[in-house]
């Protein structure tokens, strides 16, 4: 048969959003393009980490739907979203694999099934969910193992300033920094602030976001892996940001900003990191309204 190339466009993400550990996330207007080619001829193995994640997601998806995968599947990961920086690069790869299979198999899965597979591969849904559906999302795993999500309202004119250090913080290492147990006080603290974040974004109460991102579950514990973290937060707020947080497991930092001050805030975050010996780059973007989409299907 002729080979079919399916190109999927997937947004980067920022997860946790301060106190919403493993359950809150939003899509960023920074899109990756992943092309998956389905054919009969066997393909040589790839050494690319992102492409391996796409192919693993494809194999897992075929197992889930109970169909045999084509003999030859190839992935090309055209992306400027770096791995190990907390911008959802692994979720981008996995979501692309799931969406490509669904397109090739003529809609074999519904949205819930795709979310389940992508979230299971990620280990939680905070990145996978906004990568799939865009916007800001709450995503939790129910007792039956399925993932549930709800779209959240957010100010459409809010800008996002992003610091992307050259310093990598692999998710596995960042998870090792977390304790096995938390106190009742810390648990109550984070529960309230995660709820406050969702309510503040929905109502446009941006003055509440600094308090809503005051986390006790993961940011303080991970600061040892990126020592400038809290100084970067302070620099972002000092330059006019509503709030800043460690994006995912880090090392990137995201700040939600008034539109007219986003460039100054991004520059202030980068300057603070550089003053402590950490190189990187900063950029300005927005919350992406759309999630993963099929941008091209062609016979090759």
PDB file of C-alpha atoms in Angstrom:
ATOM      1  CA  UNK A   1       0.000   0.000   0.000  1.00  0.00           C
ATOM      2  CA  UNK A   2       1.048   3.630  -0.351  1.00  0.00           C
ATOM      3  CA  UNK A   3       2.531   5.185   2.758  1.00  0.00           C
ATOM      4  CA  UNK A   4       0.465   7.834   4.517  1.00  0.00           C
ATOM      5  CA  UNK A   5       2.164  10.791   6.214  1.00  0.00           C
ATOM      6  CA  UNK A   6       0.163  12.556   8.900  1.00  0.00           C
ATOM      7  CA  UNK A   7       1.457  15.810  10.374  1.00  0.00           C
ATOM      8  CA  UNK A   8       0.193  16.794  13.820  1.00  0.00           C
ATOM      9  CA  UNK A   9       0.550  20.266  15.293  1.00  0.00           C
ATOM     10  CA  UNK A  10       0.775  20.222  19.120  1.00  0.00           C
ATOM     11  CA  UNK A  11       1.264  23.091  21.590  1.00  0.00           C
ATOM     12  CA  UNK A  12       3.866  23.258  24.312  1.00  0.00           C
ATOM     13  CA  UNK A  13       2.430  23.376  27.815  1.00  0.00           C
ATOM     14  CA  UNK A  14       3.072  24.728  31.280  1.00  0.00           C
ATOM     15  CA  UNK A  15       1.875  22.490  34.114  1.00  0.00           C
ATOM     16  CA  UNK A  16       1.265  22.778  37.867  1.00  0.00           C
ATOM     17  CA  UNK A  17       0.712  26.565  37.649  1.00  0.00           C
ATOM     18  CA  UNK A  18       2.105  27.009  41.139  1.00  0.00           C
ATOM     19  CA  UNK A  19       0.016  25.060  43.627  1.00  0.00           C
ATOM     20  CA  UNK A  20      -1.924  22.845  41.203  1.00  0.00           C
ATOM     21  CA  UNK A  21       0.554  19.983  41.336  1.00  0.00           C
ATOM     22  CA  UNK A  22      -0.134  17.274  38.722  1.00  0.00           C
ATOM     23  CA  UNK A  23      -3.633  18.577  37.952  1.00  0.00           C
ATOM     24  CA  UNK A  24      -3.466  22.080  36.409  1.00  0.00           C
ATOM     25  CA  UNK A  25      -1.962  22.988  33.057  1.00  0.00           C
ATOM     26  CA  UNK A  26      -2.276  25.346  30.133  1.00  0.00           C
ATOM     27  CA  UNK A  27      -1.273  25.281  26.479  1.00  0.00           C
ATOM     28  CA  UNK A  28       1.266  27.779  25.172  1.00  0.00           C
ATOM     29  CA  UNK A  29       1.229  29.388  21.742  1.00  0.00           C
ATOM     30  CA  UNK A  30       4.448  27.547  20.849  1.00  0.00           C
ATOM     31  CA  UNK A  31       3.670  24.693  18.479  1.00  0.00           C
ATOM     32  CA  UNK A  32       5.618  21.617  17.450  1.00  0.00           C
ATOM     33  CA  UNK A  33       5.094  19.800  14.159  1.00  0.00           C
ATOM     34  CA  UNK A  34       5.412  16.003  14.203  1.00  0.00           C
ATOM     35  CA  UNK A  35       5.039  13.928  11.029  1.00  0.00           C
ATOM     36  CA  UNK A  36       4.183  10.240  11.393  1.00  0.00           C
ATOM     37  CA  UNK A  37       4.423   8.027   8.303  1.00  0.00           C
ATOM     38  CA  UNK A  38       2.503   4.748   8.227  1.00  0.00           C
ATOM     39  CA  UNK A  39       3.538   2.148   5.643  1.00  0.00           C
ATOM     40  CA  UNK A  40       4.436  -1.495   4.968  1.00  0.00           C
ATOM     41  CA  UNK A  41       8.219  -1.260   4.769  1.00  0.00           C
ATOM     42  CA  UNK A  42       9.999  -1.710   8.085  1.00  0.00           C
ATOM     43  CA  UNK A  43      11.850   1.363   9.260  1.00  0.00           C
ATOM     44  CA  UNK A  44      15.318   1.435  10.871  1.00  0.00           C
ATOM     45  CA  UNK A  45      15.373   2.385  14.568  1.00  0.00           C
ATOM     46  CA  UNK A  46      15.876   6.019  15.518  1.00  0.00           C
ATOM     47  CA  UNK A  47      18.231   7.461  18.104  1.00  0.00           C
ATOM     48  CA  UNK A  48      16.188  10.629  18.558  1.00  0.00           C
ATOM     49  CA  UNK A  49      14.604  10.767  22.029  1.00  0.00           C
ATOM     50  CA  UNK A  50      11.521  12.674  20.890  1.00  0.00           C
ATOM     51  CA  UNK A  51      10.913  10.360  17.951  1.00  0.00           C
ATOM     52  CA  UNK A  52      11.254   7.323  20.230  1.00  0.00           C
ATOM     53  CA  UNK A  53       8.527   8.746  22.480  1.00  0.00           C
ATOM     54  CA  UNK A  54       6.231   9.262  19.473  1.00  0.00           C
ATOM     55  CA  UNK A  55       6.776   5.677  18.329  1.00  0.00           C
ATOM     56  CA  UNK A  56       6.207   4.282  21.827  1.00  0.00           C
ATOM     57  CA  UNK A  57       2.926   6.203  22.027  1.00  0.00           C
ATOM     58  CA  UNK A  58       1.894   4.744  18.672  1.00  0.00           C
ATOM     59  CA  UNK A  59       2.603   1.172  19.808  1.00  0.00           C
ATOM     60  CA  UNK A  60       0.709   1.696  23.073  1.00  0.00           C
ATOM     61  CA  UNK A  61      -2.231   3.226  21.220  1.00  0.00           C
ATOM     62  CA  UNK A  62      -2.529   0.257  18.877  1.00  0.00           C
ATOM     63  CA  UNK A  63      -2.447  -2.095  21.864  1.00  0.00           C
ATOM     64  CA  UNK A  64      -5.236  -0.088  23.477  1.00  0.00           C
ATOM     65  CA  UNK A  65      -7.530  -0.212  20.459  1.00  0.00           C
ATOM     66  CA  UNK A  66      -6.754  -3.877  19.771  1.00  0.00           C
ATOM     67  CA  UNK A  67      -5.534  -3.421  16.217  1.00  0.00           C
ATOM     68  CA  UNK A  68      -2.297  -4.459  14.544  1.00  0.00           C
ATOM     69  CA  UNK A  69       0.068  -1.605  13.825  1.00  0.00           C
ATOM     70  CA  UNK A  70       1.436  -1.207  10.282  1.00  0.00           C
ATOM     71  CA  UNK A  71       4.792  -2.892   9.701  1.00  0.00           C
ATOM     72  CA  UNK A  72       6.569   0.365   9.071  1.00  0.00           C
ATOM     73  CA  UNK A  73       6.036   3.519  11.133  1.00  0.00           C
ATOM     74  CA  UNK A  74       8.373   6.509  11.046  1.00  0.00           C
ATOM     75  CA  UNK A  75       8.290   9.723  13.079  1.00  0.00           C
ATOM     76  CA  UNK A  76       9.920  13.069  12.377  1.00  0.00           C
ATOM     77  CA  UNK A  77       9.923  15.479  15.300  1.00  0.00           C
ATOM     78  CA  UNK A  78      10.313  19.053  14.019  1.00  0.00           C
ATOM     79  CA  UNK A  79      10.293  20.973  17.261  1.00  0.00           C
ATOM     80  CA  UNK A  80      12.073  23.770  19.098  1.00  0.00           C
ATOM     81  CA  UNK A  81      10.597  22.747  22.463  1.00  0.00           C
ATOM     82  CA  UNK A  82      13.556  21.418  24.481  1.00  0.00           C
ATOM     83  CA  UNK A  83      13.381  18.273  26.592  1.00  0.00           C
ATOM     84  CA  UNK A  84      13.922  18.546  30.331  1.00  0.00           C
ATOM     85  CA  UNK A  85      12.786  22.168  30.589  1.00  0.00           C
ATOM     86  CA  UNK A  86       9.222  21.776  31.865  1.00  0.00           C
ATOM     87  CA  UNK A  87       7.450  22.829  28.671  1.00  0.00           C
ATOM     88  CA  UNK A  88       5.714  19.533  27.956  1.00  0.00           C
ATOM     89  CA  UNK A  89       8.026  18.226  25.231  1.00  0.00           C
ATOM     90  CA  UNK A  90       7.315  14.608  26.181  1.00  0.00           C
ATOM     91  CA  UNK A  91       3.560  15.264  26.215  1.00  0.00           C
ATOM     92  CA  UNK A  92       3.848  16.844  22.764  1.00  0.00           C
ATOM     93  CA  UNK A  93       5.493  13.680  21.424  1.00  0.00           C
ATOM     94  CA  UNK A  94       3.009  11.322  23.054  1.00  0.00           C
ATOM     95  CA  UNK A  95      -0.065  13.313  22.104  1.00  0.00           C
ATOM     96  CA  UNK A  96       1.182  13.480  18.521  1.00  0.00           C
ATOM     97  CA  UNK A  97       1.479   9.704  18.399  1.00  0.00           C
ATOM     98  CA  UNK A  98      -2.009   9.148  19.792  1.00  0.00           C
ATOM     99  CA  UNK A  99      -3.633  11.720  17.493  1.00  0.00           C
ATOM    100  CA  UNK A 100      -1.817  10.398  14.415  1.00  0.00           C
ATOM    101  CA  UNK A 101      -3.046   6.851  15.062  1.00  0.00           C
ATOM    102  CA  UNK A 102      -6.595   8.092  15.568  1.00  0.00           C
ATOM    103  CA  UNK A 103      -6.465   9.924  12.250  1.00  0.00           C
ATOM    104  CA  UNK A 104      -4.944   6.968  10.408  1.00  0.00           C
ATOM    105  CA  UNK A 105      -7.503   4.579  11.921  1.00  0.00           C
ATOM    106  CA  UNK A 106     -10.425   6.847  10.960  1.00  0.00           C
ATOM    107  CA  UNK A 107     -11.428   8.004  14.426  1.00  0.00           C
ATOM    108  CA  UNK A 108     -11.104   4.721  16.313  1.00  0.00           C
ATOM    109  CA  UNK A 109     -11.015   6.559  19.658  1.00  0.00           C
ATOM    110  CA  UNK A 110     -13.070   9.247  21.321  1.00  0.00           C
ATOM    111  CA  UNK A 111     -11.523  12.192  23.187  1.00  0.00           C
ATOM    112  CA  UNK A 112     -11.650  10.417  26.521  1.00  0.00           C
ATOM    113  CA  UNK A 113      -9.736   7.412  25.213  1.00  0.00           C
ATOM    114  CA  UNK A 114      -7.062   9.614  23.691  1.00  0.00           C
ATOM    115  CA  UNK A 115      -6.714  11.507  26.964  1.00  0.00           C
ATOM    116  CA  UNK A 116      -6.436   8.244  28.915  1.00  0.00           C
ATOM    117  CA  UNK A 117      -3.645   6.902  26.717  1.00  0.00           C
ATOM    118  CA  UNK A 118      -1.630  10.122  26.560  1.00  0.00           C
ATOM    119  CA  UNK A 119      -1.989  10.731  30.310  1.00  0.00           C
ATOM    120  CA  UNK A 120      -1.052   7.153  31.169  1.00  0.00           C
ATOM    121  CA  UNK A 121       2.106   7.484  29.090  1.00  0.00           C
ATOM    122  CA  UNK A 122       2.920  10.761  30.842  1.00  0.00           C
ATOM    123  CA  UNK A 123       2.016   9.448  34.301  1.00  0.00           C
ATOM    124  CA  UNK A 124      -0.515  12.253  34.859  1.00  0.00           C
ATOM    125  CA  UNK A 125      -2.702  14.525  32.767  1.00  0.00           C
ATOM    126  CA  UNK A 126      -1.496  18.025  33.600  1.00  0.00           C
ATOM    127  CA  UNK A 127       0.584  18.330  30.400  1.00  0.00           C
ATOM    128  CA  UNK A 128      -1.175  15.799  28.174  1.00  0.00           C
ATOM    129  CA  UNK A 129      -4.607  17.387  28.625  1.00  0.00           C
ATOM    130  CA  UNK A 130      -3.795  20.961  27.483  1.00  0.00           C
ATOM    131  CA  UNK A 131      -1.587  19.565  24.709  1.00  0.00           C
ATOM    132  CA  UNK A 132      -4.629  17.679  23.418  1.00  0.00           C
ATOM    133  CA  UNK A 133      -7.328  20.270  23.987  1.00  0.00           C
ATOM    134  CA  UNK A 134      -5.647  23.666  24.373  1.00  0.00           C
ATOM    135  CA  UNK A 135      -6.524  26.461  26.775  1.00  0.00           C
ATOM    136  CA  UNK A 136      -6.306  25.961  30.532  1.00  0.00           C
ATOM    137  CA  UNK A 137      -7.361  22.606  31.908  1.00  0.00           C
ATOM    138  CA  UNK A 138      -7.979  20.793  35.179  1.00  0.00           C
ATOM    139  CA  UNK A 139      -7.281  17.086  34.761  1.00  0.00           C
ATOM    140  CA  UNK A 140      -7.531  14.362  37.416  1.00  0.00           C
ATOM    141  CA  UNK A 141      -7.518  10.572  37.440  1.00  0.00           C
ATOM    142  CA  UNK A 142     -10.721   9.015  38.736  1.00  0.00           C
ATOM    143  CA  UNK A 143     -10.932   5.913  40.921  1.00  0.00           C
ATOM    144  CA  UNK A 144     -11.685   3.762  37.872  1.00  0.00           C
ATOM    145  CA  UNK A 145      -8.424   4.839  36.241  1.00  0.00           C
ATOM    146  CA  UNK A 146      -9.943   7.119  33.626  1.00  0.00           C
ATOM    147  CA  UNK A 147      -8.917  10.756  33.389  1.00  0.00           C
ATOM    148  CA  UNK A 148     -11.480  13.541  33.779  1.00  0.00           C
ATOM    149  CA  UNK A 149     -10.994  17.086  32.578  1.00  0.00           C
ATOM    150  CA  UNK A 150     -12.667  20.472  32.688  1.00  0.00           C
ATOM    151  CA  UNK A 151     -11.917  23.519  30.565  1.00  0.00           C
ATOM    152  CA  UNK A 152     -11.129  26.635  32.593  1.00  0.00           C
ATOM    153  CA  UNK A 153     -11.824  30.235  31.747  1.00  0.00           C
ATOM    154  CA  UNK A 154      -8.839  32.587  31.599  1.00  0.00           C
ATOM    155  CA  UNK A 155      -8.267  36.218  30.576  1.00  0.00           C
ATOM    156  CA  UNK A 156      -7.896  36.215  26.799  1.00  0.00           C
ATOM    157  CA  UNK A 157      -5.578  39.227  26.803  1.00  0.00           C
ATOM    158  CA  UNK A 158      -3.063  37.830  29.302  1.00  0.00           C
ATOM    159  CA  UNK A 159       0.487  37.400  28.054  1.00  0.00           C
ATOM    160  CA  UNK A 160       2.985  34.763  29.144  1.00  0.00           C
ATOM    161  CA  UNK A 161       6.680  35.493  29.682  1.00  0.00           C
ATOM    162  CA  UNK A 162       8.809  32.346  29.626  1.00  0.00           C
ATOM    163  CA  UNK A 163      12.368  31.862  30.854  1.00  0.00           C
ATOM    164  CA  UNK A 164      14.025  28.786  29.308  1.00  0.00           C
ATOM    165  CA  UNK A 165      17.373  28.116  30.994  1.00  0.00           C
ATOM    166  CA  UNK A 166      20.027  26.041  29.270  1.00  0.00           C
ATOM    167  CA  UNK A 167      20.129  24.133  32.566  1.00  0.00           C
ATOM    168  CA  UNK A 168      18.152  20.883  32.264  1.00  0.00           C
ATOM    169  CA  UNK A 169      15.976  19.396  35.029  1.00  0.00           C
ATOM    170  CA  UNK A 170      14.857  15.931  33.871  1.00  0.00           C
ATOM    171  CA  UNK A 171      11.454  15.051  35.304  1.00  0.00           C
ATOM    172  CA  UNK A 172      12.733  11.886  36.991  1.00  0.00           C
ATOM    173  CA  UNK A 173      15.371  13.855  38.876  1.00  0.00           C
ATOM    174  CA  UNK A 174      12.905  16.594  39.802  1.00  0.00           C
ATOM    175  CA  UNK A 175      10.492  13.976  41.185  1.00  0.00           C
ATOM    176  CA  UNK A 176      13.236  12.522  43.384  1.00  0.00           C
ATOM    177  CA  UNK A 177      13.461  15.882  45.161  1.00  0.00           C
ATOM    178  CA  UNK A 178       9.914  15.500  46.491  1.00  0.00           C
ATOM    179  CA  UNK A 179       9.098  13.879  49.858  1.00  0.00           C
ATOM    180  CA  UNK A 180       6.867  10.841  50.200  1.00  0.00           C
ATOM    181  CA  UNK A 181       4.544  12.566  52.708  1.00  0.00           C
ATOM    182  CA  UNK A 182       3.276  16.089  53.351  1.00  0.00           C
ATOM    183  CA  UNK A 183       1.831  17.704  56.457  1.00  0.00           C
ATOM    184  CA  UNK A 184      -1.858  18.448  56.818  1.00  0.00           C
ATOM    185  CA  UNK A 185      -1.053  22.167  56.874  1.00  0.00           C
ATOM    186  CA  UNK A 186       0.826  22.037  53.565  1.00  0.00           C
ATOM    187  CA  UNK A 187      -1.894  19.947  51.947  1.00  0.00           C
ATOM    188  CA  UNK A 188      -4.627  22.343  53.036  1.00  0.00           C
ATOM    189  CA  UNK A 189      -2.500  25.306  51.937  1.00  0.00           C
ATOM    190  CA  UNK A 190      -2.070  23.961  48.399  1.00  0.00           C
ATOM    191  CA  UNK A 191      -5.655  22.798  48.010  1.00  0.00           C
ATOM    192  CA  UNK A 192      -6.935  26.281  48.742  1.00  0.00           C
ATOM    193  CA  UNK A 193      -4.477  28.007  46.454  1.00  0.00           C
ATOM    194  CA  UNK A 194      -5.067  25.687  43.523  1.00  0.00           C
ATOM    195  CA  UNK A 195      -8.783  26.414  43.820  1.00  0.00           C
ATOM    196  CA  UNK A 196      -8.039  30.133  44.146  1.00  0.00           C
ATOM    197  CA  UNK A 197      -5.958  30.058  40.951  1.00  0.00           C
ATOM    198  CA  UNK A 198      -8.802  28.569  38.906  1.00  0.00           C
ATOM    199  CA  UNK A 199     -11.330  31.046  40.358  1.00  0.00           C
ATOM    200  CA  UNK A 200      -9.025  34.044  39.920  1.00  0.00           C
ATOM    201  CA  UNK A 201      -8.336  33.212  36.275  1.00  0.00           C
ATOM    202  CA  UNK A 202     -12.046  32.686  35.568  1.00  0.00           C
ATOM    203  CA  UNK A 203     -13.047  35.971  37.177  1.00  0.00           C
ATOM    204  CA  UNK A 204     -10.105  38.043  35.954  1.00  0.00           C
ATOM    205  CA  UNK A 205      -8.958  38.714  39.538  1.00  0.00           C
ATOM    206  CA  UNK A 206      -5.305  38.861  38.551  1.00  0.00           C
ATOM    207  CA  UNK A 207      -4.301  40.496  41.837  1.00  0.00           C
ATOM    208  CA  UNK A 208      -5.009  37.144  43.532  1.00  0.00           C
ATOM    209  CA  UNK A 209      -2.580  35.131  41.429  1.00  0.00           C
ATOM    210  CA  UNK A 210       0.554  35.853  43.447  1.00  0.00           C
ATOM    211  CA  UNK A 211      -1.057  34.256  46.492  1.00  0.00           C
ATOM    212  CA  UNK A 212      -2.672  31.526  44.377  1.00  0.00           C
ATOM    213  CA  UNK A 213       0.744  30.365  43.125  1.00  0.00           C
ATOM    214  CA  UNK A 214       2.273  30.138  46.623  1.00  0.00           C
ATOM    215  CA  UNK A 215       3.125  26.450  46.573  1.00  0.00           C
ATOM    216  CA  UNK A 216       4.438  24.187  49.340  1.00  0.00           C
ATOM    217  CA  UNK A 217       4.370  20.845  47.505  1.00  0.00           C
ATOM    218  CA  UNK A 218       7.088  20.993  44.840  1.00  0.00           C
ATOM    219  CA  UNK A 219       8.639  24.399  44.113  1.00  0.00           C
ATOM    220  CA  UNK A 220      10.582  24.837  47.352  1.00  0.00           C
ATOM    221  CA  UNK A 221      11.795  21.260  47.127  1.00  0.00           C
ATOM    222  CA  UNK A 222      12.969  21.663  43.533  1.00  0.00           C
ATOM    223  CA  UNK A 223      14.648  25.015  44.038  1.00  0.00           C
ATOM    224  CA  UNK A 224      17.820  23.153  45.012  1.00  0.00           C
ATOM    225  CA  UNK A 225      18.034  21.925  41.409  1.00  0.00           C
ATOM    226  CA  UNK A 226      17.741  25.482  40.080  1.00  0.00           C
ATOM    227  CA  UNK A 227      18.936  27.893  42.806  1.00  0.00           C
ATOM    228  CA  UNK A 228      17.875  31.176  41.105  1.00  0.00           C
ATOM    229  CA  UNK A 229      14.218  30.057  41.094  1.00  0.00           C
ATOM    230  CA  UNK A 230      12.742  32.301  43.771  1.00  0.00           C
ATOM    231  CA  UNK A 231      14.872  35.258  42.718  1.00  0.00           C
ATOM    232  CA  UNK A 232      13.474  34.810  39.190  1.00  0.00           C
ATOM    233  CA  UNK A 233       9.954  34.793  40.652  1.00  0.00           C
ATOM    234  CA  UNK A 234      10.701  38.023  42.514  1.00  0.00           C
ATOM    235  CA  UNK A 235      12.204  39.638  39.403  1.00  0.00           C
ATOM    236  CA  UNK A 236       9.119  38.759  37.359  1.00  0.00           C
ATOM    237  CA  UNK A 237       6.747  40.228  39.949  1.00  0.00           C
ATOM    238  CA  UNK A 238       8.994  43.264  40.400  1.00  0.00           C
ATOM    239  CA  UNK A 239       8.807  43.943  36.663  1.00  0.00           C
ATOM    240  CA  UNK A 240       5.004  43.773  36.739  1.00  0.00           C
ATOM    241  CA  UNK A 241       4.014  40.091  36.436  1.00  0.00           C
ATOM    242  CA  UNK A 242       0.836  38.992  38.166  1.00  0.00           C
ATOM    243  CA  UNK A 243       2.538  35.744  39.211  1.00  0.00           C
ATOM    244  CA  UNK A 244       5.330  33.355  38.235  1.00  0.00           C
ATOM    245  CA  UNK A 245       5.796  29.620  38.716  1.00  0.00           C
ATOM    246  CA  UNK A 246       8.125  26.743  37.947  1.00  0.00           C
ATOM    247  CA  UNK A 247       6.807  25.343  34.681  1.00  0.00           C
ATOM    248  CA  UNK A 248       6.170  21.627  35.054  1.00  0.00           C
ATOM    249  CA  UNK A 249       9.199  19.999  36.665  1.00  0.00           C
ATOM    250  CA  UNK A 250      11.426  22.870  35.472  1.00  0.00           C
ATOM    251  CA  UNK A 251      13.766  24.390  34.748  1.00  0.00           C
ATOM    252  CA  UNK A 252      11.656  26.879  32.777  1.00  0.00           C
ATOM    253  CA  UNK A 253       9.761  29.588  34.621  1.00  0.00           C
ATOM    254  CA  UNK A 254       6.434  30.945  33.379  1.00  0.00           C
ATOM    255  CA  UNK A 255       5.004  34.319  34.350  1.00  0.00           C
ATOM    256  CA  UNK A 256       1.515  35.596  33.554  1.00  0.00           C
ATOM    257  CA  UNK A 257       1.683  39.274  32.674  1.00  0.00           C
ATOM    258  CA  UNK A 258      -0.183  42.358  31.570  1.00  0.00           C
ATOM    259  CA  UNK A 259       0.223  42.458  27.802  1.00  0.00           C
ATOM    260  CA  UNK A 260       2.183  45.715  27.687  1.00  0.00           C
ATOM    261  CA  UNK A 261       4.828  44.611  30.199  1.00  0.00           C
ATOM    262  CA  UNK A 262       5.604  41.094  29.009  1.00  0.00           C
ATOM    263  CA  UNK A 263       8.897  41.872  27.252  1.00  0.00           C
ATOM    264  CA  UNK A 264      10.282  43.711  30.263  1.00  0.00           C
ATOM    265  CA  UNK A 265       9.246  40.843  32.521  1.00  0.00           C
ATOM    266  CA  UNK A 266      10.883  38.248  30.270  1.00  0.00           C
ATOM    267  CA  UNK A 267      14.090  40.300  30.184  1.00  0.00           C
ATOM    268  CA  UNK A 268      14.096  40.701  33.972  1.00  0.00           C
ATOM    269  CA  UNK A 269      13.786  36.945  34.508  1.00  0.00           C
ATOM    270  CA  UNK A 270      16.661  36.212  32.116  1.00  0.00           C
ATOM    271  CA  UNK A 271      18.880  38.886  33.636  1.00  0.00           C
ATOM    272  CA  UNK A 272      18.327  37.461  37.124  1.00  0.00           C
ATOM    273  CA  UNK A 273      19.236  33.938  36.008  1.00  0.00           C
ATOM    274  CA  UNK A 274      22.315  35.194  34.150  1.00  0.00           C
ATOM    275  CA  UNK A 275      23.469  37.164  37.189  1.00  0.00           C
ATOM    276  CA  UNK A 276      23.691  33.844  39.035  1.00  0.00           C
ATOM    277  CA  UNK A 277      25.585  32.102  36.253  1.00  0.00           C
ATOM    278  CA  UNK A 278      22.707  30.444  34.370  1.00  0.00           C
ATOM    279  CA  UNK A 279      22.472  31.036  30.627  1.00  0.00           C
ATOM    280  CA  UNK A 280      19.302  30.644  28.595  1.00  0.00           C
ATOM    281  CA  UNK A 281      16.726  32.621  26.676  1.00  0.00           C
ATOM    282  CA  UNK A 282      13.398  34.258  27.297  1.00  0.00           C
ATOM    283  CA  UNK A 283      10.372  34.800  25.110  1.00  0.00           C
ATOM    284  CA  UNK A 284       6.842  36.128  25.149  1.00  0.00           C
ATOM    285  CA  UNK A 285       3.799  34.141  24.134  1.00  0.00           C
ATOM    286  CA  UNK A 286       0.133  33.580  25.061  1.00  0.00           C
ATOM    287  CA  UNK A 287      -2.166  30.819  26.171  1.00  0.00           C
ATOM    288  CA  UNK A 288      -2.998  28.760  23.071  1.00  0.00           C
ATOM    289  CA  UNK A 289      -6.725  28.347  22.527  1.00  0.00           C
ATOM    290  CA  UNK A 290      -6.404  25.209  20.432  1.00  0.00           C
ATOM    291  CA  UNK A 291      -4.730  21.930  21.209  1.00  0.00           C
ATOM    292  CA  UNK A 292      -3.463  19.186  18.901  1.00  0.00           C
ATOM    293  CA  UNK A 293      -4.689  19.393  15.315  1.00  0.00           C
ATOM    294  CA  UNK A 294      -4.034  17.523  12.086  1.00  0.00           C
ATOM    295  CA  UNK A 295      -2.290  19.971   9.777  1.00  0.00           C
ATOM    296  CA  UNK A 296      -1.620  17.702   6.799  1.00  0.00           C
ATOM    297  CA  UNK A 297      -2.386  14.211   5.481  1.00  0.00           C
ATOM    298  CA  UNK A 298      -0.640  13.058   2.305  1.00  0.00           C
ATOM    299  CA  UNK A 299       0.247   9.901   0.401  1.00  0.00           C
ATOM    300  CA  UNK A 300       4.005   9.519  -0.021  1.00  0.00           C
TER     301      UNK A 300
END
